[in-house]
CSV table of C-alpha atoms and ligand atoms in Angstrom, one decimal:
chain,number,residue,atom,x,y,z
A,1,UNK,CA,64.2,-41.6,5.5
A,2,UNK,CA,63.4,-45.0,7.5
A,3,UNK,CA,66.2,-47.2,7.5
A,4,UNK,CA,65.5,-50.7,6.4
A,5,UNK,CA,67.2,-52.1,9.2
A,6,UNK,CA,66.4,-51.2,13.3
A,7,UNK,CA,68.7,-49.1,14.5
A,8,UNK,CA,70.4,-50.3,17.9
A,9,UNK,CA,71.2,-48.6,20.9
A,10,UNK,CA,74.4,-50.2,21.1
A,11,UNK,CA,76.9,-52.6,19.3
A,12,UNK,CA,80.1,-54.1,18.4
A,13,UNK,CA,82.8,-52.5,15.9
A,14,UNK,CA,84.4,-55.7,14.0
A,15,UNK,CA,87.5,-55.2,12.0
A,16,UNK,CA,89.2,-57.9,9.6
A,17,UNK,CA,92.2,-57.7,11.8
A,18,UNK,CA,89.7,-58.6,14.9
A,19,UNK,CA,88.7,-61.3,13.0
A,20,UNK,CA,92.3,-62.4,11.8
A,21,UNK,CA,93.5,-62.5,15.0
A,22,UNK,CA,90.6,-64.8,16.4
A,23,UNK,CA,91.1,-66.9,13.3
A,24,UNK,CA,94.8,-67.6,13.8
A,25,UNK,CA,93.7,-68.5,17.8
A,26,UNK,CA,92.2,-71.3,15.8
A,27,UNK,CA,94.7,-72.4,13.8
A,28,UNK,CA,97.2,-72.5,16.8
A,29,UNK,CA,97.7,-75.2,19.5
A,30,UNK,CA,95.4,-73.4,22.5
A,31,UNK,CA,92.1,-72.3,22.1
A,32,UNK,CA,92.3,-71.7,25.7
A,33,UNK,CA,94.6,-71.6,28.8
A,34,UNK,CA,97.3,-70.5,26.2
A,35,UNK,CA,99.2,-67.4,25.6
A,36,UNK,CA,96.6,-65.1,24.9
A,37,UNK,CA,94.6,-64.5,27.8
A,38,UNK,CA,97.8,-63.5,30.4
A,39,UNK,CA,99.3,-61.3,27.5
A,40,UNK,CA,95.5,-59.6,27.2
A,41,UNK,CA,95.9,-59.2,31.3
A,42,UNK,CA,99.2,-57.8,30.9
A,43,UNK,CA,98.0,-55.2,27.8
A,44,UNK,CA,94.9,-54.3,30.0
A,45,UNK,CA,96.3,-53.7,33.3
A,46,UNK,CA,98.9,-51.4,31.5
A,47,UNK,CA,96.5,-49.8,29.8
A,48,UNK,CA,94.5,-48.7,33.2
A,49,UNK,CA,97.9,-48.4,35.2
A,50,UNK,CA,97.0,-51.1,37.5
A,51,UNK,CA,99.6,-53.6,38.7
A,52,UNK,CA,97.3,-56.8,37.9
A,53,UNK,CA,94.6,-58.5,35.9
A,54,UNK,CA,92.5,-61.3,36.0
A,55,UNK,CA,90.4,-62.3,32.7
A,56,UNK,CA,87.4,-64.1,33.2
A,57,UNK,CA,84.5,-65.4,30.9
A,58,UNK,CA,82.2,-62.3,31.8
A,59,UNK,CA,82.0,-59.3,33.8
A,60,UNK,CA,79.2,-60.8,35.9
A,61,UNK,CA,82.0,-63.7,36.9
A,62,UNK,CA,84.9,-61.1,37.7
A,63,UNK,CA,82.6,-59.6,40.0
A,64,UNK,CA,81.7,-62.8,41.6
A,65,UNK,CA,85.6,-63.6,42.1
A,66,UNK,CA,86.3,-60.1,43.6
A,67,UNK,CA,83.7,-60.5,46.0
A,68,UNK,CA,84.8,-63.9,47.0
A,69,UNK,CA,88.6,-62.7,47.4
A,70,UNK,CA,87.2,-60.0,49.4
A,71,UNK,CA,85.9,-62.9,51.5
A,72,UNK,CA,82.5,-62.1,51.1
A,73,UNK,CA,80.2,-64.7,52.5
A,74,UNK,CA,76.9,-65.8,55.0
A,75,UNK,CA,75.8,-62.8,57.6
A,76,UNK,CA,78.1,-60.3,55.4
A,77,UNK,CA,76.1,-56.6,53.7
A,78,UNK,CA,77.3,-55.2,50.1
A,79,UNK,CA,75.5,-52.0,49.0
A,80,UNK,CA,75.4,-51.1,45.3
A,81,UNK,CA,73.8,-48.4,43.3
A,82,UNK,CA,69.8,-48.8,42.8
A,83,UNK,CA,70.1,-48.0,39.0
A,84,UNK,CA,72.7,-50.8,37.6
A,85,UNK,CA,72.4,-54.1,35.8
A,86,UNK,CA,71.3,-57.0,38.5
A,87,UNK,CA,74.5,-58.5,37.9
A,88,UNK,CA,76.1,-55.4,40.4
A,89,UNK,CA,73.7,-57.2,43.1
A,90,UNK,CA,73.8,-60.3,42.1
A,91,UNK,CA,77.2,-61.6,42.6
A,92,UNK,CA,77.0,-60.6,46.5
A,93,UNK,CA,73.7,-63.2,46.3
A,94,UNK,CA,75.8,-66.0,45.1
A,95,UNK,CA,78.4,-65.7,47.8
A,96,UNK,CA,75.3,-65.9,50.2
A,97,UNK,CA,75.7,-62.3,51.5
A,98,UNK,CA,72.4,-59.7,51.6
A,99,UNK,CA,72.5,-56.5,49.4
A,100,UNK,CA,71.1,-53.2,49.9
A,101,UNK,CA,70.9,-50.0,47.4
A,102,UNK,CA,71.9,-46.5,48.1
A,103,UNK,CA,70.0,-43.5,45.7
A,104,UNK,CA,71.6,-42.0,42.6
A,105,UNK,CA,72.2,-38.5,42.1
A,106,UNK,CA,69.4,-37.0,40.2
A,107,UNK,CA,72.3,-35.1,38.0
A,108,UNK,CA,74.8,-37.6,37.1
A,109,UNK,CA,72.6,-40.9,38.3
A,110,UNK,CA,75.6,-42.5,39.7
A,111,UNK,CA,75.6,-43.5,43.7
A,112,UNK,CA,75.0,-39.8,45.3
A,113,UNK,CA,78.2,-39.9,48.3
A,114,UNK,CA,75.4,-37.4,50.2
A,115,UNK,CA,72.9,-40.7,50.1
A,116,UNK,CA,75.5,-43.1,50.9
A,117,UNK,CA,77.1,-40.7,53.8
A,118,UNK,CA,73.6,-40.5,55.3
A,119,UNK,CA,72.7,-44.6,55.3
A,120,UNK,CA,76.3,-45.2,56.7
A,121,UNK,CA,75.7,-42.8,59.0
A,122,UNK,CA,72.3,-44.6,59.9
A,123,UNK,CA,73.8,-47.7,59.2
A,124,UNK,CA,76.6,-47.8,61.8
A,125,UNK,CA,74.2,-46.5,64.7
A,126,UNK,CA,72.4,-50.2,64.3
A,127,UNK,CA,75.7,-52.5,64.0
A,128,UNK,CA,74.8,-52.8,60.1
A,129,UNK,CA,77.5,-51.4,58.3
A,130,UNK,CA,78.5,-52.9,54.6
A,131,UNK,CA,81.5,-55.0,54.0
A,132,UNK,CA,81.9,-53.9,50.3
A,133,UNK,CA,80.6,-51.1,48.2
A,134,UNK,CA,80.2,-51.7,44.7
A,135,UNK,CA,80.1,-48.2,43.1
A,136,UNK,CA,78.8,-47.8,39.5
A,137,UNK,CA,80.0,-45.9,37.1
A,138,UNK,CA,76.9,-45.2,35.4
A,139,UNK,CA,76.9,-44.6,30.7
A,140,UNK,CA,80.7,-44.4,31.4
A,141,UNK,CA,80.6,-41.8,34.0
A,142,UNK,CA,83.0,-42.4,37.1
A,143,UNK,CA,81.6,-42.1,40.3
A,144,UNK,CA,82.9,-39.4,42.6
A,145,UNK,CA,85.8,-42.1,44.3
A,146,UNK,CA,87.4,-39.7,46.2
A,147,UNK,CA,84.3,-39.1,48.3
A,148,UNK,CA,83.5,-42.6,48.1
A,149,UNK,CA,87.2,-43.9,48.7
A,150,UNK,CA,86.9,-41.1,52.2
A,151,UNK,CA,83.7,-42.4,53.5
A,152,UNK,CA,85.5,-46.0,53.0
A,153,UNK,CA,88.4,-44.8,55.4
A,154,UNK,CA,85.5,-43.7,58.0
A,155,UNK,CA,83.4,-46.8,58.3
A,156,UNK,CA,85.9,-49.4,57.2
A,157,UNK,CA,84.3,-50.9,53.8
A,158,UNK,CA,86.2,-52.2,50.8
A,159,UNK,CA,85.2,-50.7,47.4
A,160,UNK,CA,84.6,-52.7,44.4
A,161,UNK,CA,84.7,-50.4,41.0
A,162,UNK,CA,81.6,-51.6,38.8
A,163,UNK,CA,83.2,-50.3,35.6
A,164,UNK,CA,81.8,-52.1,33.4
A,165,UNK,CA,80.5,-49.3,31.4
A,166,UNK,CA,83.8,-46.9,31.4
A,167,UNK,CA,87.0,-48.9,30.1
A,168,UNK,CA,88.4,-45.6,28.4
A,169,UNK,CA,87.1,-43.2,31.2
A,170,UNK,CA,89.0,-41.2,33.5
A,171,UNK,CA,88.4,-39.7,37.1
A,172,UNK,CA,90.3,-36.0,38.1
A,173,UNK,CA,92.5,-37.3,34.7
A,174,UNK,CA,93.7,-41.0,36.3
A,175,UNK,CA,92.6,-44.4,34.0
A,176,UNK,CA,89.5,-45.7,35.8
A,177,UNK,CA,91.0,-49.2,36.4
A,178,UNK,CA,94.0,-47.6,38.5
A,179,UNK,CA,92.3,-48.8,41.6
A,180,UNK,CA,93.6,-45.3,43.6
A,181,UNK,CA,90.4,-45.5,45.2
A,182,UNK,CA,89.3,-48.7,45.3
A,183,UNK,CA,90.7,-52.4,46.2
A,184,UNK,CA,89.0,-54.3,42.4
A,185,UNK,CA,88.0,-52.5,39.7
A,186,UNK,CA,85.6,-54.6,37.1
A,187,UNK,CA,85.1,-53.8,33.7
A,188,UNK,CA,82.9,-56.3,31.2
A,189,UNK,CA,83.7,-57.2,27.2
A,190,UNK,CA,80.3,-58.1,26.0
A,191,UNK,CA,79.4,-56.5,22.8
A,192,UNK,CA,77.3,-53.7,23.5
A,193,UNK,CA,79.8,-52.3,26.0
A,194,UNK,CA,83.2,-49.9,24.6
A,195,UNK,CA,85.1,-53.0,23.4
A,196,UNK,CA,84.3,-56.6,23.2
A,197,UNK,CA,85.8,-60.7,23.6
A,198,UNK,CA,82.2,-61.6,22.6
A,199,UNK,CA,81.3,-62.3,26.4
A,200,UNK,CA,84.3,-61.8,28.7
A,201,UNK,CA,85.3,-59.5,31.8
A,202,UNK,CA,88.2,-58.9,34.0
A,203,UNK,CA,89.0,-57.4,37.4
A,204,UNK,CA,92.2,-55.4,37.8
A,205,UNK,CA,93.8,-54.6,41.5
A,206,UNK,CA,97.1,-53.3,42.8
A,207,UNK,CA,96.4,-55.6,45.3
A,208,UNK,CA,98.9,-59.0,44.7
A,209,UNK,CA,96.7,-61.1,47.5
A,210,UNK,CA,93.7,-60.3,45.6
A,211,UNK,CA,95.6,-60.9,42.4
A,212,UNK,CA,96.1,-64.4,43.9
A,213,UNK,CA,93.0,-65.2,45.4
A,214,UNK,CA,91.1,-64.3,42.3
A,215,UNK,CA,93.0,-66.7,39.8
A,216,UNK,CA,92.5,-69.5,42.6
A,217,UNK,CA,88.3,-68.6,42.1
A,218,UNK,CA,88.5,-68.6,38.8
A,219,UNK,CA,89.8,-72.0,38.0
A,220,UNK,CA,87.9,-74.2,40.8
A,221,UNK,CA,90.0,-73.1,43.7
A,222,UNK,CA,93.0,-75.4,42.0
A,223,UNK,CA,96.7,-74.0,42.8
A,224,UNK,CA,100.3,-74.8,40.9
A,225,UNK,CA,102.0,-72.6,43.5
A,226,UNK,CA,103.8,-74.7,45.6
A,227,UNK,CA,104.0,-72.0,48.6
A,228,UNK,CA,99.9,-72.2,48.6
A,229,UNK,CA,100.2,-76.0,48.5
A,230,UNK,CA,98.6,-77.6,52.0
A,231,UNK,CA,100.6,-79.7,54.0
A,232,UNK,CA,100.5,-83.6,52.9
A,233,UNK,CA,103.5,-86.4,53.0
A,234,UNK,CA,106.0,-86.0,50.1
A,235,UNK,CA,104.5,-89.0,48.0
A,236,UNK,CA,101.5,-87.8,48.0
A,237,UNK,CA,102.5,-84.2,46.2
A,238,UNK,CA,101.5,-83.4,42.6
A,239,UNK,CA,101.8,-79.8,41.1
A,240,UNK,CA,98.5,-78.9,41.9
A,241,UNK,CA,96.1,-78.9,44.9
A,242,UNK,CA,92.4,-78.0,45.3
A,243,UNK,CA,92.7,-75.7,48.4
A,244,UNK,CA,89.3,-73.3,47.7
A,245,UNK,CA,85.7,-74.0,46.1
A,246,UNK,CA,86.5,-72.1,43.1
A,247,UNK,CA,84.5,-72.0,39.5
A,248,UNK,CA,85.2,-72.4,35.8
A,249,UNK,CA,85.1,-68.6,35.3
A,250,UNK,CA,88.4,-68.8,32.7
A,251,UNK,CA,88.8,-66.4,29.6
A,252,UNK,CA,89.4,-68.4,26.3
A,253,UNK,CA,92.1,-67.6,23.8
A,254,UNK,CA,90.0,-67.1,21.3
A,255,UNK,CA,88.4,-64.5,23.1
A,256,UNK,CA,91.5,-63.0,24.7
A,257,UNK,CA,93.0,-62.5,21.2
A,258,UNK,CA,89.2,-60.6,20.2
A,259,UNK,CA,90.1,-58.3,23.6
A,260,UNK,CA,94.0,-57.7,22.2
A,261,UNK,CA,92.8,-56.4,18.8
A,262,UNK,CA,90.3,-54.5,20.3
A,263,UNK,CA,91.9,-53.4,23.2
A,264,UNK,CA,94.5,-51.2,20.5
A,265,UNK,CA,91.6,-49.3,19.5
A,266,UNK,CA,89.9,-48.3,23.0
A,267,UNK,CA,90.6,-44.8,22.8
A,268,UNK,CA,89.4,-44.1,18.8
A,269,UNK,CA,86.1,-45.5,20.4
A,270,UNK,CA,85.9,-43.6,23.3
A,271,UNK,CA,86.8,-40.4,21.3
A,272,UNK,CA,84.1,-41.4,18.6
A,273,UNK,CA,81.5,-41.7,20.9
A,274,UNK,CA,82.3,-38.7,22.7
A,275,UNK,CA,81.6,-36.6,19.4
A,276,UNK,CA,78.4,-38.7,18.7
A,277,UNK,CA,77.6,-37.2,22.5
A,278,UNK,CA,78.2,-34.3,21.9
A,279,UNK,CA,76.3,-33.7,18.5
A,280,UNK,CA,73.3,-35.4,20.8
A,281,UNK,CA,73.6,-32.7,23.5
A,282,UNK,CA,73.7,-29.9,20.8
A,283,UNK,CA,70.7,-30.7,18.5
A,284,UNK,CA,68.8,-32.3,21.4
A,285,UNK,CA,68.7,-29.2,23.7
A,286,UNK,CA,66.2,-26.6,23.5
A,287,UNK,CA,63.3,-30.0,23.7
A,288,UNK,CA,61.7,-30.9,27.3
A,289,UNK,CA,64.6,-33.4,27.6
A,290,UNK,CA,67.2,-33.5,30.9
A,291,UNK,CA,70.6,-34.6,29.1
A,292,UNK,CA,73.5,-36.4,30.3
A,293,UNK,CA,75.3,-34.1,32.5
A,294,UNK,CA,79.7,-34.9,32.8
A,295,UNK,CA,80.8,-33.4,35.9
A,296,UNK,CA,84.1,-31.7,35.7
A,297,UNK,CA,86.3,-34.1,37.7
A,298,UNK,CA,85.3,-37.0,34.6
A,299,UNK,CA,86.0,-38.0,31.4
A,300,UNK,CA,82.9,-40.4,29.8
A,301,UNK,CA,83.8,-42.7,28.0
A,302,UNK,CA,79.9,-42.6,26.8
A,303,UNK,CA,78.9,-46.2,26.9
A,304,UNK,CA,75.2,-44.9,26.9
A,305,UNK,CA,73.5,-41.8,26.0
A,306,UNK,CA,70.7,-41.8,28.4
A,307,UNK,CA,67.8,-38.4,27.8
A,308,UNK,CA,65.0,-38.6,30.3
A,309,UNK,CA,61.8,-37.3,29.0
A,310,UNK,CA,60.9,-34.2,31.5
A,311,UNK,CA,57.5,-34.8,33.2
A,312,UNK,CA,57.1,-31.1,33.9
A,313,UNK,CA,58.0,-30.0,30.2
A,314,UNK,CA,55.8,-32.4,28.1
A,315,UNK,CA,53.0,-35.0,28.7
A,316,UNK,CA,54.6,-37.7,26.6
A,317,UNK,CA,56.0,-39.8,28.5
A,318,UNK,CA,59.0,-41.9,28.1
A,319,UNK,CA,57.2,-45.2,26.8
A,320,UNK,CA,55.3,-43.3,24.4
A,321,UNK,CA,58.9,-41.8,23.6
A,322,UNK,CA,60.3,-45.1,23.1
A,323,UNK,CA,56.9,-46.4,21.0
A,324,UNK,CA,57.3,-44.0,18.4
A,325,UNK,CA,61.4,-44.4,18.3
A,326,UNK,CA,60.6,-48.3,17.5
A,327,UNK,CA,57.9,-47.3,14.7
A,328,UNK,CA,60.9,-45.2,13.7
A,329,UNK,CA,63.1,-47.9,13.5
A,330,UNK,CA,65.2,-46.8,16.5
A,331,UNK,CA,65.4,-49.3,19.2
A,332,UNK,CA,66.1,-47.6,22.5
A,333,UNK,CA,66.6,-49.1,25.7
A,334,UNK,CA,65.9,-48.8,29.3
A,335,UNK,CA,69.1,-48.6,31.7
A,336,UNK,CA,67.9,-49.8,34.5
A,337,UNK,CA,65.1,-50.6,35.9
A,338,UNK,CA,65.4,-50.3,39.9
A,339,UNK,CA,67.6,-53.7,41.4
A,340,UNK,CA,65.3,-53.9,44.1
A,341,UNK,CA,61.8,-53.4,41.5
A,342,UNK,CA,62.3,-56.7,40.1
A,343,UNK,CA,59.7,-59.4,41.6
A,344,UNK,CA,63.3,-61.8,42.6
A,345,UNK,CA,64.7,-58.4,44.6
A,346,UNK,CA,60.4,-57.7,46.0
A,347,UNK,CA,60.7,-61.3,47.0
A,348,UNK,CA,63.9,-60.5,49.3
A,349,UNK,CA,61.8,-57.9,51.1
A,350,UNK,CA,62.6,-54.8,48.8
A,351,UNK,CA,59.7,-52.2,48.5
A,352,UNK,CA,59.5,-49.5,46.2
A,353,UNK,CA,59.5,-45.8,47.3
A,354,UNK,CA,63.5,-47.4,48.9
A,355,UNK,CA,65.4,-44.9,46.4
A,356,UNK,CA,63.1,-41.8,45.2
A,357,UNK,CA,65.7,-40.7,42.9
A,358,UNK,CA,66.1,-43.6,41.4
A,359,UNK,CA,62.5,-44.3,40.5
A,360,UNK,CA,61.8,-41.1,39.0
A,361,UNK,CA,64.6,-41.6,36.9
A,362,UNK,CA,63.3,-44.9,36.0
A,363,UNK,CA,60.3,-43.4,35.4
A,364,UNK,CA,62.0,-41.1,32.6
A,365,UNK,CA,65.2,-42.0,31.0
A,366,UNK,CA,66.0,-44.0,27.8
A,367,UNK,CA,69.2,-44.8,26.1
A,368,UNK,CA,69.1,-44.0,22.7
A,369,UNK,CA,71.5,-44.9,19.8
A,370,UNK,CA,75.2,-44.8,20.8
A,371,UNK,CA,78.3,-46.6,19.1
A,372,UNK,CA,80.9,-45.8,16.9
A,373,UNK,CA,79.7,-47.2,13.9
A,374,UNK,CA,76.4,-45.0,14.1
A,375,UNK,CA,76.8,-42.9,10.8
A,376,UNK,CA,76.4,-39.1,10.6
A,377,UNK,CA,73.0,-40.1,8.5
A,378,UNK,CA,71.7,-42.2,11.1
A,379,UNK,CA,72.5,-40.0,14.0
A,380,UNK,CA,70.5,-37.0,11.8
A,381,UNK,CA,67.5,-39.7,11.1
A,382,UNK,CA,67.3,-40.0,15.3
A,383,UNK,CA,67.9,-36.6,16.2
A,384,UNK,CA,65.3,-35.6,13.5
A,385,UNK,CA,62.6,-38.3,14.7
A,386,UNK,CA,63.1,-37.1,18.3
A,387,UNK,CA,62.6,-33.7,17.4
A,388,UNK,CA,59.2,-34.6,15.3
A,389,UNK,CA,58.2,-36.3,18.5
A,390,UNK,CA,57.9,-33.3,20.3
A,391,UNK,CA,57.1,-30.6,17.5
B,401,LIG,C1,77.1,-55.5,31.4
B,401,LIG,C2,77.2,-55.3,32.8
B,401,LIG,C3,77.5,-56.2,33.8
B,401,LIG,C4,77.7,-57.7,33.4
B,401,LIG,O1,78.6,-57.8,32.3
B,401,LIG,P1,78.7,-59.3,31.6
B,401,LIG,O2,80.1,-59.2,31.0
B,401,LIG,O3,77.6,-59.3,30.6
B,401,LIG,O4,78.6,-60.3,32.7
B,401,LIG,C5,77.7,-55.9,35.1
B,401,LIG,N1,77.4,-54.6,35.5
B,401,LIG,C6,77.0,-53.7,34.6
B,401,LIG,C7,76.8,-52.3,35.2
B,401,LIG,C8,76.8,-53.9,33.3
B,401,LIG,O5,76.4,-53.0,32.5
C-alpha cells in the first residue's frame, strides 16, 4: 500500500538519549568551545585507530583545513574522483589551487587506480603532476588505498581520504579513518550520512604537524601555544597570537555531544544497513538492474544503495525509473552528477566526454531508500514497486 508520507533515500536515527544529551549541553556552562567537542575527537579517533582529530562545523570545512595544512595553495593541482559531491573539488578551489578528475571504475564506481596510474603517468611526462589526491570512498565503499597509497610513493602526492560516506567501513579489515594509507582522512556528520551532529565533520591524521596546523585553520589561524608564538618584546605577549589566515570552522558542544551519543551506536547502524543491502541485492536481482558490487578487500558501511538501470536490458531509463518511484512515494536520489558537468566546473574549462565511465554511470544510477529506520514493510513496498516497474 502507498505510504502517506514520501519515503527518503536517507535520514537520521534520533534517540531520547541523543536528545538528552544535547539538552543537558544546554543546560550547562558551554554551548561551545567546552568539553564536548575534544572528548568527541578523542572518542572518534579511537574509534578509527587514528592518533588525532579535529572537529569542525562540516565535512566540507574539514576538507578545506586539510587541504590548507597540506599547504595547498596558487599554481598547486588536486585530482578527485569525477563522481563525488562538489564539496570533494571544491575545497581545493577555495585554497586557489585547480582541480582535475580521474574516471571511476565501472564495478565499484570509486577512482579506478588503472585510470589514475594512466593520467599520472601522462601527467608527469608534462611537469603536471598533483599535489594531493582526494580519493572517495564512494556509498561507503573504500577505495582500493593500497594501490592508491603505492602510486602515491611513485609520483610523490599526499592523499586525502574523502570518507565522508564510510565512518563504520573497513579496508583488508583496518577502520577506514586509520590513515595507513593516507596523510587526512575526512568523514562528515550531516544527517543523511551513517551518524549525525546535525551539520558537523572532522579530519583524523596520525600526523601531529597536521594535527597542529589544522586546529590553527580552524579557529582563524589564532594560537595559545607558546612554542608557535612569533617573536615580539616581552610586554607585548598575551596568550594568544594570530600567526595564519584561519576560519571560524569550530564544532559546537551542542553538536559534539549529538556526535558522542551517536557515535556509541556506529556499528548497530552500519550492521543495519548492511542487512537492508543485502535484502536489496537478493529481491532486486534477476531485473535489468547492475547492483552495488563490495569487493573482497571492503567492508561497506552502505551509506547509499545505488542500482543503475541497464541500458542494454530495458528501455526505461533511469528518470523514468525515478518518475514512477516519486508517484510511488519513494524519493530516490542521484549520487552524483559528474564535478566537472556542472555549468561552475564547464565554466573552468571542463568538457564532457573527460570521464566516460563516469558519465554513463551518471547516465544510470539512482540511490534508493537506505537507513536504519527503513522498516521491513517499507523496504517490501520499494522492492515491490521496483519490481512492478519492470514487470
Ligand atoms: C556530504 C559530503 C561532503 C560534505 O559534507 P558536509 O558535512 O555536508 O559538508 C563531502 N564529500 C562527500 C562525498 C559527501 O557526501
Amino acid at each position: 500500500m502507498k505510504p502517506k508520507k514520501m519515503i527518503p533515500y536517507g535520514r537520521q536515527e534520533i534517540t531520547q538519549t541523543d536528545i538528552d544529551a544535547v539538552t543537558e549541553v544546554l543546560q550547562s556552562d558551554f554551548l561551545t568551545q567546552g568539553p564536548r567537542v575534544p572528548k568527541f575527537e578523542l572518542e572518534l579517533s579511537q574509534y578509527c585507530g587514528s592518533n588525532h582529530a579535529v572537529a569542525a562545523n562540516s565535512a566540507t570545512s574539514a576538507l578545506h583545513i586539510a587541504c590548507l595544512a597540506l599547504d595547498i595553495g596558487h599554481g598547486d593541482l588536486v585530482w578527485t574522483s569525477a563522481i563525488t559531491f562538489v564539496a570533494s573539488s571544491n575545497c581545493a578551489l577555495y585554497c586557489g589551487a585547480d582541480v582535475d578528475f580521474v574516471d571511476i571504475d565501472p564495478l565499484t564506481y570509486n577512482m579506478c587506480p588503472l585510470a589514475l596510474e594512466k593520467k599520472l603517468s601522462i601527467a608527469s611526462k608534462s611537469g603536471k603532476l598533483p599535489k594531493v589526491l582526494i580519493p572517495v570512498h564512494l556509498c561507503g565503499q573504500s577505495c582500493d588505498m593500497e594501490e592508491i597509497h603505492k602510486l602515491s610513493l611513485e609520483y610523490g602526492f599526499k592523499i586525502i581520504e574523502d570518507a565522508s560516506h564510510a565512518i563504520g567501513a573497513k579496508f583488508k579489515d583496518s577502520k577506514v579513518g586509520k590513515c595507513d594509507f593516507s596523510d587526512i582522512t575526512v568523514f562528515s556528520f550531516h544527517p543523511v550520512k551513517i551518524i549525525t551532529t546535525a551539520e558537523g565533520g572532522i579530519a583524523v591524521t596520525n600526523n601531529p604537524s597536521l594535527d597542529n596546523k589544522m586546529r590553527l585553520f580552524r579557529s582563524h589561524g589564532i594560537t595559545g601555544n607558546e612554542s608557535d608564538f612569533h617573536l615580539r618584546p616581552s610586554e607585548e605577549v598575551w596568550n594568544y597570537q594570530q600567526i595564519d589566515l584561519g576560519f571560524n570552522y569550530r564544532m559546537t558542544d551542542i553538536q559534539a555531544a549529538l556526535g558522542l551519543s551517536q557515535i556509541t551506536r556506529v556499528d548497530e547502524f552500519v550492521t543495519k544497513r548492511n542487512t537492508l543491502a543485502k535484502k536489496y541485492n537478493d529481491s532486486l536481482v534477476n531485473l535489468p538492474l547492475q547492483l552495488p558490487k563490495i569487493d573482497s578487500k571492503s567492508y561497506s558501511s552502505f551509506h547509499l544503495y545505488v542500482i543503475r538501470v541497464c541500458p542494454h536490458k530495458t528501455n526505461k531509463t533511469h528518470k523514468e525509473v525515478y518518475n514512477s518511484l516519486y508517484t510511488a512515494q519513494i524519493m530516490a536520489n542521484l549520487h552524483y552528477i559528474p564535478v566537472y558537468l556542472h555549468p561552475y566546473y564547464e565554466k573552468l574549462g571542463f568538457k564532457r566526454g573527460q570521464c566516460p565511465n563516469a558519465e554513463k554511470y551518471y547516465s544510470e544510477a539512482i540511490s534508493i531508500p537506505l537507513y536504519p529506520g527503513l522498516s521491513d514493510k517499507e523496504q517490501d513496498y520499494i522492492i515491490k514497486t521496483i519490481r512492478d516497474i519492470f514487470e
